[in-house]
PDB file of C-alpha atoms in Angstrom:
ATOM      1  CA  MET A   1       1.021  -3.069  26.666  1.00 92.00           C
ATOM      2  CA  ARG A   2       4.240  -3.898  25.170  1.00 95.00           C
ATOM      3  CA  PRO A   3       6.959  -0.506  24.958  1.00 97.00           C
ATOM      4  CA  ILE A   4       7.034   1.667  21.575  1.00 98.00           C
ATOM      5  CA  PHE A   5      10.336   2.573  20.440  1.00 98.00           C
ATOM      6  CA  LEU A   6      10.492   5.316  18.235  1.00 98.00           C
ATOM      7  CA  ILE A   7      13.759   5.671  16.387  1.00 98.00           C
ATOM      8  CA  GLY A   8      14.865   7.820  13.719  1.00 98.00           C
ATOM      9  CA  TYR A   9      17.699  10.681  12.867  1.00 97.00           C
ATOM     10  CA  MET A  10      18.448  13.353  15.195  1.00 95.00           C
ATOM     11  CA  GLY A  11      16.128  16.142  14.920  1.00 95.00           C
ATOM     12  CA  CYS A  12      13.264  14.065  13.761  1.00 97.00           C
ATOM     13  CA  GLY A  13      11.359  14.578  17.273  1.00 97.00           C
ATOM     14  CA  LYS A  14      11.243  11.433  18.931  1.00 98.00           C
ATOM     15  CA  SER A  15      11.746  12.919  22.227  1.00 97.00           C
ATOM     16  CA  THR A  16       9.437  16.129  21.517  1.00 97.00           C
ATOM     17  CA  LEU A  17       6.542  13.337  20.318  1.00 98.00           C
ATOM     18  CA  GLY A  18       7.132  10.976  22.971  1.00 98.00           C
ATOM     19  CA  ARG A  19       6.839  13.859  25.713  1.00 98.00           C
ATOM     20  CA  SER A  20       3.496  15.031  24.406  1.00 98.00           C
ATOM     21  CA  VAL A  21       2.198  11.749  23.541  1.00 98.00           C
ATOM     22  CA  ALA A  22       3.395  10.162  27.520  1.00 98.00           C
ATOM     23  CA  ALA A  23       1.400  13.312  28.215  1.00 97.00           C
ATOM     24  CA  LEU A  24      -1.285  13.107  26.695  1.00 97.00           C
ATOM     25  CA  THR A  25      -1.873   9.015  27.926  1.00 98.00           C
ATOM     26  CA  GLY A  26      -0.312   8.886  31.463  1.00 98.00           C
ATOM     27  CA  TRP A  27       2.292   6.418  29.685  1.00 98.00           C
ATOM     28  CA  GLN A  28       5.918   6.874  31.021  1.00 98.00           C
ATOM     29  CA  PHE A  29       8.617   8.293  28.548  1.00 98.00           C
ATOM     30  CA  ILE A  30      12.038   7.692  28.215  1.00 98.00           C
ATOM     31  CA  ASP A  31      14.660   9.530  26.018  1.00 98.00           C
ATOM     32  CA  LEU A  32      17.388   6.335  26.140  1.00 98.00           C
ATOM     33  CA  ASP A  33      20.607   8.697  25.949  1.00 95.00           C
ATOM     34  CA  ASN A  34      19.064  10.460  29.507  1.00 97.00           C
ATOM     35  CA  TYR A  35      18.359   7.477  30.661  1.00 98.00           C
ATOM     36  CA  ILE A  36      21.932   6.263  29.941  1.00 97.00           C
ATOM     37  CA  GLU A  37      23.583   9.468  31.186  1.00 96.00           C
ATOM     38  CA  GLN A  38      21.450   8.840  34.569  1.00 97.00           C
ATOM     39  CA  ARG A  39      21.904   5.472  35.029  1.00 96.00           C
ATOM     40  CA  PHE A  40      26.129   5.700  34.254  1.00 96.00           C
ATOM     41  CA  HIS A  41      26.530   9.660  35.807  1.00 97.00           C
ATOM     42  CA  ARG A  42      28.007  10.841  32.331  1.00 95.00           C
ATOM     43  CA  THR A  43      27.627  12.510  29.454  1.00 92.00           C
ATOM     44  CA  VAL A  44      26.730  10.477  26.251  1.00 89.00           C
ATOM     45  CA  LYS A  45      29.846  12.881  25.301  1.00 85.00           C
ATOM     46  CA  GLU A  46      31.734  11.622  28.123  1.00 91.00           C
ATOM     47  CA  ILE A  47      30.962   7.651  27.812  1.00 92.00           C
ATOM     48  CA  PHE A  48      32.482   8.354  24.490  1.00 87.00           C
ATOM     49  CA  ALA A  49      35.037   9.365  25.341  1.00 88.00           C
ATOM     50  CA  GLU A  50      36.239   7.990  27.786  1.00 94.00           C
ATOM     51  CA  TYR A  51      35.251   3.608  26.549  1.00 94.00           C
ATOM     52  CA  GLY A  52      35.057   4.499  22.617  1.00 89.00           C
ATOM     53  CA  GLU A  53      31.571   4.486  20.620  1.00 89.00           C
ATOM     54  CA  ASP A  54      31.801   0.058  20.910  1.00 95.00           C
ATOM     55  CA  GLY A  55      31.727   0.895  24.797  1.00 95.00           C
ATOM     56  CA  PHE A  56      28.870   3.425  24.388  1.00 94.00           C
ATOM     57  CA  ARG A  57      26.764   0.871  21.982  1.00 95.00           C
ATOM     58  CA  LYS A  58      27.303  -1.924  24.454  1.00 97.00           C
ATOM     59  CA  ARG A  59      26.490   0.584  27.688  1.00 97.00           C
ATOM     60  CA  GLU A  60      22.690   1.690  25.367  1.00 97.00           C
ATOM     61  CA  ARG A  61      21.821  -2.122  24.605  1.00 98.00           C
ATOM     62  CA  ALA A  62      22.010  -2.941  28.551  1.00 98.00           C
ATOM     63  CA  MET A  63      19.529   0.302  28.823  1.00 98.00           C
ATOM     64  CA  LEU A  64      17.975  -0.227  25.792  1.00 98.00           C
ATOM     65  CA  GLN A  65      17.071  -4.280  26.950  1.00 96.00           C
ATOM     66  CA  GLU A  66      16.403  -2.459  30.595  1.00 96.00           C
ATOM     67  CA  VAL A  67      13.662   0.043  29.709  1.00 96.00           C
ATOM     68  CA  ALA A  68      11.970  -2.823  27.482  1.00 94.00           C
ATOM     69  CA  ASP A  69      10.941  -4.423  30.406  1.00 94.00           C
ATOM     70  CA  PHE A  70       8.528  -1.563  31.464  1.00 95.00           C
ATOM     71  CA  GLU A  71       5.154  -1.356  30.397  1.00 93.00           C
ATOM     72  CA  ASN A  72       3.158   1.380  29.048  1.00 97.00           C
ATOM     73  CA  VAL A  73       6.516   2.881  27.997  1.00 98.00           C
ATOM     74  CA  ILE A  74       7.565   5.304  24.747  1.00 98.00           C
ATOM     75  CA  VAL A  75      11.692   4.925  24.236  1.00 98.00           C
ATOM     76  CA  ALA A  76      12.789   7.467  22.067  1.00 98.00           C
ATOM     77  CA  CYS A  77      16.025   5.631  21.434  1.00 98.00           C
ATOM     78  CA  GLY A  78      19.259   7.723  20.151  1.00 95.00           C
ATOM     79  CA  GLY A  79      19.903   8.137  16.219  1.00 95.00           C
ATOM     80  CA  GLY A  80      22.234   5.237  15.879  1.00 95.00           C
ATOM     81  CA  THR A  81      20.372   2.759  18.679  1.00 97.00           C
ATOM     82  CA  PRO A  82      18.856   0.555  15.432  1.00 98.00           C
ATOM     83  CA  CYS A  83      22.086   0.394  13.741  1.00 97.00           C
ATOM     84  CA  PHE A  84      24.241  -1.824  16.183  1.00 96.00           C
ATOM     85  CA  PHE A  85      24.097  -5.140  16.903  1.00 96.00           C
ATOM     86  CA  ASP A  86      20.860  -6.474  16.462  1.00 97.00           C
ATOM     87  CA  ASN A  87      19.135  -3.652  18.227  1.00 98.00           C
ATOM     88  CA  MET A  88      16.953  -3.358  15.393  1.00 98.00           C
ATOM     89  CA  GLU A  89      15.415  -7.078  15.286  1.00 97.00           C
ATOM     90  CA  TRP A  90      15.423  -7.372  19.004  1.00 97.00           C
ATOM     91  CA  MET A  91      13.233  -4.011  19.194  1.00 98.00           C
ATOM     92  CA  ASN A  92      10.864  -5.441  16.775  1.00 98.00           C
ATOM     93  CA  ARG A  93      10.599  -8.515  18.815  1.00 97.00           C
ATOM     94  CA  GLN A  94       9.851  -6.629  21.892  1.00 97.00           C
ATOM     95  CA  GLY A  95       7.770  -3.993  21.261  1.00 97.00           C
ATOM     96  CA  THR A  96       6.247  -1.960  18.977  1.00 97.00           C
ATOM     97  CA  THR A  97       8.892   0.233  16.277  1.00 98.00           C
ATOM     98  CA  VAL A  98       7.883   3.466  14.681  1.00 98.00           C
ATOM     99  CA  PHE A  99      10.391   5.038  12.298  1.00 98.00           C
ATOM    100  CA  LEU A 100       9.359   9.297  12.424  1.00 98.00           C
ATOM    101  CA  ASP A 101       9.577   9.972   8.925  1.00 98.00           C
ATOM    102  CA  THR A 102      10.799  13.591   8.199  1.00 98.00           C
ATOM    103  CA  SER A 103      11.811  15.603   5.084  1.00 97.00           C
ATOM    104  CA  ILE A 104      15.350  16.497   5.295  1.00 97.00           C
ATOM    105  CA  ASP A 105      14.036  19.909   5.060  1.00 97.00           C
ATOM    106  CA  LYS A 106      12.459  19.937   8.191  1.00 97.00           C
ATOM    107  CA  LEU A 107      15.421  18.380   9.733  1.00 97.00           C
ATOM    108  CA  HIS A 108      18.128  20.544   8.580  1.00 97.00           C
ATOM    109  CA  THR A 109      15.602  23.343   9.766  1.00 96.00           C
ATOM    110  CA  ARG A 110      15.544  21.489  13.422  1.00 96.00           C
ATOM    111  CA  LEU A 111      19.402  20.818  13.824  1.00 96.00           C
ATOM    112  CA  MET A 112      20.586  24.288  12.268  1.00 95.00           C
ATOM    113  CA  ARG A 113      18.599  25.857  15.226  1.00 93.00           C
ATOM    114  CA  GLY A 114      19.655  23.473  17.782  1.00 87.00           C
ATOM    115  CA  ARG A 115      23.295  22.571  16.369  1.00 86.00           C
ATOM    116  CA  HIS A 116      24.959  23.839  19.349  1.00 82.00           C
ATOM    117  CA  LYS A 117      23.485  21.786  21.650  1.00 80.00           C
ATOM    118  CA  ARG A 118      24.476  18.391  19.695  1.00 81.00           C
ATOM    119  CA  PRO A 119      28.429  18.120  19.421  1.00 72.00           C
ATOM    120  CA  LEU A 120      28.588  16.099  16.381  1.00 81.00           C
ATOM    121  CA  ILE A 121      26.795  18.891  14.255  1.00 91.00           C
ATOM    122  CA  ALA A 122      28.383  22.121  16.567  1.00 85.00           C
ATOM    123  CA  ASP A 123      30.896  23.054  14.113  1.00 92.00           C
ATOM    124  CA  LYS A 124      29.270  22.656  10.588  1.00 94.00           C
ATOM    125  CA  SER A 125      28.181  25.264   8.471  1.00 95.00           C
ATOM    126  CA  ASP A 126      24.427  25.191   7.436  1.00 96.00           C
ATOM    127  CA  LYS A 127      25.298  23.706   4.158  1.00 97.00           C
ATOM    128  CA  GLU A 128      27.581  21.345   5.386  1.00 97.00           C
ATOM    129  CA  LEU A 129      25.265  20.403   7.863  1.00 97.00           C
ATOM    130  CA  LEU A 130      22.911  19.469   4.589  1.00 97.00           C
ATOM    131  CA  ILE A 131      25.337  17.366   3.224  1.00 97.00           C
ATOM    132  CA  PHE A 132      25.999  15.741   6.468  1.00 97.00           C
ATOM    133  CA  ILE A 133      21.965  14.919   7.276  1.00 97.00           C
ATOM    134  CA  ARG A 134      21.541  13.009   3.487  1.00 98.00           C
ATOM    135  CA  GLU A 135      24.711  11.170   4.122  1.00 97.00           C
ATOM    136  CA  ALA A 136      24.033  10.308   7.457  1.00 96.00           C
ATOM    137  CA  LEU A 137      20.508   9.223   6.601  1.00 97.00           C
ATOM    138  CA  GLU A 138      21.340   7.029   3.409  1.00 97.00           C
ATOM    139  CA  LYS A 139      23.009   4.931   5.795  1.00 97.00           C
ATOM    140  CA  ARG A 140      20.956   4.548   8.154  1.00 98.00           C
ATOM    141  CA  MET A 141      17.765   3.886   6.506  1.00 98.00           C
ATOM    142  CA  PRO A 142      18.363   0.212   5.652  1.00 98.00           C
ATOM    143  CA  TYR A 143      18.110   0.072   9.462  1.00 98.00           C
ATOM    144  CA  TYR A 144      15.070   2.484  10.058  1.00 98.00           C
ATOM    145  CA  SER A 145      13.311   1.000   7.019  1.00 98.00           C
ATOM    146  CA  GLN A 146      12.742  -2.244   9.322  1.00 98.00           C
ATOM    147  CA  ALA A 147      10.383  -0.481  11.664  1.00 98.00           C
ATOM    148  CA  GLU A 148       6.887  -1.902  12.020  1.00 98.00           C
ATOM    149  CA  LYS A 149       5.543   1.233  10.874  1.00 98.00           C
ATOM    150  CA  ARG A 150       5.972   4.621   9.920  1.00 98.00           C
ATOM    151  CA  PHE A 151       4.702   8.107  10.972  1.00 98.00           C
ATOM    152  CA  ILE A 152       5.548  10.804   9.300  1.00 97.00           C
ATOM    153  CA  ALA A 153       6.461  13.603  12.088  1.00 97.00           C
ATOM    154  CA  ASP A 154       7.019  17.173  10.313  1.00 97.00           C
ATOM    155  CA  LEU A 155       4.612  19.173  12.165  1.00 97.00           C
ATOM    156  CA  LEU A 156       6.142  19.486  15.442  1.00 97.00           C
ATOM    157  CA  ASP A 157       7.637  22.712  15.990  1.00 93.00           C
ATOM    158  CA  SER A 158       5.014  24.736  17.680  1.00 96.00           C
ATOM    159  CA  GLU A 159       2.937  23.275  20.893  1.00 96.00           C
ATOM    160  CA  CYS A 160      -0.888  23.364  18.695  1.00 97.00           C
ATOM    161  CA  GLU A 161       1.443  20.906  16.132  1.00 98.00           C
ATOM    162  CA  LYS A 162       2.667  18.617  18.428  1.00 97.00           C
ATOM    163  CA  SER A 163      -0.836  18.486  20.450  1.00 97.00           C
ATOM    164  CA  ASP A 164      -2.341  17.503  16.933  1.00 98.00           C
ATOM    165  CA  THR A 165       0.534  15.308  16.162  1.00 98.00           C
ATOM    166  CA  ALA A 166       0.215  13.922  19.058  1.00 98.00           C
ATOM    167  CA  ARG A 167      -3.189  12.919  19.150  1.00 98.00           C
ATOM    168  CA  ARG A 168      -2.862  11.521  15.335  1.00 98.00           C
ATOM    169  CA  PHE A 169      -0.223   9.231  16.663  1.00 98.00           C
ATOM    170  CA  ILE A 170      -1.854   7.797  19.390  1.00 98.00           C
ATOM    171  CA  SER A 171      -5.257   7.450  17.231  1.00 97.00           C
ATOM    172  CA  GLU A 172      -2.999   5.954  14.767  1.00 97.00           C
ATOM    173  CA  PHE A 173      -1.761   3.269  17.132  1.00 96.00           C
ATOM    174  CA  ASN A 174      -4.592   2.573  19.466  1.00 95.00           C
ATOM    175  CA  ILE A 175      -2.909   3.496  22.172  1.00 96.00           C
ATOM    176  CA  PRO A 176      -4.807   3.589  25.473  1.00 95.00           C
ATOM    177  CA  SER A 177      -4.683   5.733  28.039  1.00 94.00           C
ATOM    178  CA  ILE A 178      -3.672   4.664  31.614  1.00 91.00           C
TER     179      ILE A 178
END
């Protein structure tokens, strides 16, 4: 089957849901940022520092195109992946794009908890983080809204929620086990 590309803002659950769906179906799961780091033997932060955002985005696009050749794969794209070049149109042609629609309150809660792992937001106060999320979503929604499908991803915080949400995703998108 063609790849499934999970898109959405950081903290929306792309990796969490992708891993859970893959575990239940036998599909391969790829976190695009991790894939990039393994291929270039550098962190995303280091790639940004060395080559700038443009250099990172070119590498990201090349790796996106590479993983799209795999079958039975779920790809968790970086939050900005759909917003550069013609990535969104390209993903729509190559596979199924699913926007993980997550409430701003849920994004805020998740990102407050894990902000130390994300350099872009690590130094923001809770209020600054909320404003940052709202402004970023406003800019990115024109891209995210081009996804073929939309899936509500608010319930991914407990093991039970992850399992239930993954099963709902599998059912909704008729993903066969392999």
